[in-house]
Amino acid sequence: MDTAQSALLDRIRTLLEDEPTVREVAMFGSRAIMVREKMIVAAGKDGSLLVRVPAEAHDELLDRPGAQQAVMGRDRDMGPGWIRVAPETIAEPDGLEFWLDIALDHNRAVTDGDG
């Protein structure tokens, strides 16, 4: 596992200590974090973060610094609800926490989780 990815996963694990049913799986060439059996984020080998967001908030969230439309492979757009966040954007705790909060809120909405 790459150093940037490993460091990001350690930070994510710490922030998700109190969440129920957390597991990790290989997905999208990354290491995905599942909560309540739904993916919330995936740590990329380069330290970037793939984030599952509400489709209705997608365009607004794309205006955030470091956010871009997620693509699969070279150029296949993953569609609304998938955003890739640059490593420098989540380098500080507040940046990572912001995106994890968005992903967890969406997860709770689609799983009827109470958090």
mmCIF file of C-alpha atoms in Angstrom:
data_model
loop_
_atom_site.group_PDB
_atom_site.id
_atom_site.type_symbol
_atom_site.label_atom_id
_atom_site.label_comp_id
_atom_site.label_asym_id
_atom_site.label_seq_id
_atom_site.Cartn_x
_atom_site.Cartn_y
_atom_site.Cartn_z
ATOM 1 C CA MET A 1 0.000 0.000 0.000
ATOM 2 C CA ASP A 2 1.340 3.448 -0.881
ATOM 3 C CA THR A 3 2.456 5.753 1.924
ATOM 4 C CA ALA A 4 -0.004 8.549 1.072
ATOM 5 C CA GLN A 5 -2.888 6.085 0.930
ATOM 6 C CA SER A 6 -1.844 4.378 4.159
ATOM 7 C CA ALA A 7 -1.554 7.693 6.019
ATOM 8 C CA LEU A 8 -4.974 8.804 4.756
ATOM 9 C CA LEU A 9 -6.554 5.505 5.794
ATOM 10 C CA ASP A 10 -5.105 5.853 9.292
ATOM 11 C CA ARG A 11 -6.657 9.317 9.596
ATOM 12 C CA ILE A 12 -10.025 8.070 8.311
ATOM 13 C CA ARG A 13 -10.040 5.081 10.677
ATOM 14 C CA THR A 14 -9.466 7.403 13.627
ATOM 15 C CA LEU A 15 -12.343 9.669 12.601
ATOM 16 C CA LEU A 16 -14.699 6.700 12.129
ATOM 17 C CA GLU A 17 -13.956 4.927 15.425
ATOM 18 C CA ASP A 18 -17.492 5.517 16.717
ATOM 19 C CA GLU A 19 -19.326 4.541 13.525
ATOM 20 C CA PRO A 20 -21.152 1.210 13.402
ATOM 21 C CA THR A 21 -20.324 -1.509 10.897
ATOM 22 C CA VAL A 22 -17.168 -0.103 9.295
ATOM 23 C CA ARG A 23 -15.098 -2.229 6.954
ATOM 24 C CA GLU A 24 -12.551 -1.762 4.192
ATOM 25 C CA VAL A 25 -12.557 -3.296 0.731
ATOM 26 C CA ALA A 26 -10.505 -2.952 -2.429
ATOM 27 C CA MET A 27 -12.577 -0.983 -4.945
ATOM 28 C CA PHE A 28 -11.960 1.400 -7.853
ATOM 29 C CA GLY A 29 -8.215 0.738 -7.593
ATOM 30 C CA SER A 30 -8.401 2.266 -4.115
ATOM 31 C CA ARG A 31 -9.202 1.217 -0.575
ATOM 32 C CA ALA A 32 -12.896 1.888 0.053
ATOM 33 C CA ILE A 33 -14.425 2.508 3.461
ATOM 34 C CA MET A 34 -17.868 1.033 3.923
ATOM 35 C CA VAL A 35 -20.287 2.107 6.657
ATOM 36 C CA ARG A 36 -23.494 0.132 7.054
ATOM 37 C CA GLU A 37 -22.403 -1.837 3.945
ATOM 38 C CA LYS A 38 -22.369 1.280 1.708
ATOM 39 C CA MET A 39 -19.246 3.002 0.472
ATOM 40 C CA ILE A 40 -18.673 6.457 1.930
ATOM 41 C CA VAL A 41 -15.139 7.212 0.703
ATOM 42 C CA ALA A 42 -12.159 5.572 -0.965
ATOM 43 C CA ALA A 43 -8.536 6.469 -0.314
ATOM 44 C CA GLY A 44 -6.554 6.725 -3.538
ATOM 45 C CA LYS A 45 -2.958 5.603 -3.895
ATOM 46 C CA ASP A 46 -1.971 9.251 -4.391
ATOM 47 C CA GLY A 47 -3.706 10.354 -1.179
ATOM 48 C CA SER A 48 -6.787 11.691 -2.938
ATOM 49 C CA LEU A 49 -10.260 10.895 -1.661
ATOM 50 C CA LEU A 50 -13.208 9.593 -3.666
ATOM 51 C CA VAL A 51 -16.339 10.738 -1.842
ATOM 52 C CA ARG A 52 -19.943 9.536 -2.185
ATOM 53 C CA VAL A 53 -22.167 12.617 -1.898
ATOM 54 C CA PRO A 54 -25.874 13.322 -2.401
ATOM 55 C CA ALA A 55 -26.539 13.767 -6.123
ATOM 56 C CA GLU A 56 -28.596 16.893 -5.419
ATOM 57 C CA ALA A 57 -25.598 18.557 -3.730
ATOM 58 C CA HIS A 58 -23.071 17.427 -6.358
ATOM 59 C CA ASP A 59 -22.767 20.642 -8.394
ATOM 60 C CA GLU A 60 -22.518 22.836 -5.304
ATOM 61 C CA LEU A 61 -19.828 20.598 -3.796
ATOM 62 C CA LEU A 62 -17.829 20.680 -7.041
ATOM 63 C CA ASP A 63 -17.307 24.407 -6.370
ATOM 64 C CA ARG A 64 -15.302 23.567 -3.231
ATOM 65 C CA PRO A 65 -11.503 23.879 -3.429
ATOM 66 C CA GLY A 66 -9.807 20.700 -4.636
ATOM 67 C CA ALA A 67 -13.058 19.010 -5.691
ATOM 68 C CA GLN A 68 -13.519 17.604 -9.164
ATOM 69 C CA GLN A 69 -15.843 15.260 -10.979
ATOM 70 C CA ALA A 70 -14.758 11.687 -10.280
ATOM 71 C CA VAL A 71 -13.798 9.599 -13.272
ATOM 72 C CA MET A 72 -13.241 5.881 -13.587
ATOM 73 C CA GLY A 73 -10.293 4.824 -15.662
ATOM 74 C CA ARG A 74 -9.040 7.444 -18.050
ATOM 75 C CA ASP A 75 -12.172 9.347 -18.914
ATOM 76 C CA ARG A 76 -15.379 7.640 -17.796
ATOM 77 C CA ASP A 77 -17.394 10.136 -15.744
ATOM 78 C CA MET A 78 -18.787 8.466 -12.620
ATOM 79 C CA GLY A 79 -21.798 10.787 -12.653
ATOM 80 C CA PRO A 80 -23.501 12.882 -9.976
ATOM 81 C CA GLY A 81 -22.782 11.751 -6.440
ATOM 82 C CA TRP A 82 -19.100 10.951 -6.960
ATOM 83 C CA ILE A 83 -16.428 13.575 -6.269
ATOM 84 C CA ARG A 84 -12.660 13.221 -6.109
ATOM 85 C CA VAL A 85 -10.912 15.533 -3.642
ATOM 86 C CA ALA A 86 -7.242 16.486 -4.087
ATOM 87 C CA PRO A 87 -4.760 15.367 -1.405
ATOM 88 C CA GLU A 88 -3.751 18.917 -0.483
ATOM 89 C CA THR A 89 -7.407 19.775 0.210
ATOM 90 C CA ILE A 90 -7.707 17.068 2.863
ATOM 91 C CA ALA A 91 -4.200 17.474 4.300
ATOM 92 C CA GLU A 92 -5.541 19.474 7.234
ATOM 93 C CA PRO A 93 -7.987 17.861 9.682
ATOM 94 C CA ASP A 94 -10.820 20.303 8.870
ATOM 95 C CA GLY A 95 -10.644 19.448 5.173
ATOM 96 C CA LEU A 96 -10.900 15.701 5.700
ATOM 97 C CA GLU A 97 -13.579 16.077 8.371
ATOM 98 C CA PHE A 98 -15.703 18.242 6.043
ATOM 99 C CA TRP A 99 -15.768 15.582 3.325
ATOM 100 C CA LEU A 100 -16.274 12.695 5.757
ATOM 101 C CA ASP A 101 -19.226 14.537 7.318
ATOM 102 C CA ILE A 102 -20.830 14.975 3.878
ATOM 103 C CA ALA A 103 -20.298 11.279 3.086
ATOM 104 C CA LEU A 104 -21.586 10.105 6.477
ATOM 105 C CA ASP A 105 -24.700 12.304 6.280
ATOM 106 C CA HIS A 106 -25.452 10.842 2.858
ATOM 107 C CA ASN A 107 -24.800 7.321 4.164
ATOM 108 C CA ARG A 108 -27.213 7.836 7.050
ATOM 109 C CA ALA A 109 -29.867 9.151 4.662
ATOM 110 C CA VAL A 110 -29.646 6.149 2.318
ATOM 111 C CA THR A 111 -29.314 3.500 5.055
ATOM 112 C CA ASP A 112 -31.736 4.982 7.610
ATOM 113 C CA GLY A 113 -28.750 5.038 9.973
ATOM 114 C CA ASP A 114 -28.999 7.076 13.102
ATOM 115 C CA GLY A 115 -25.232 7.637 13.408
#
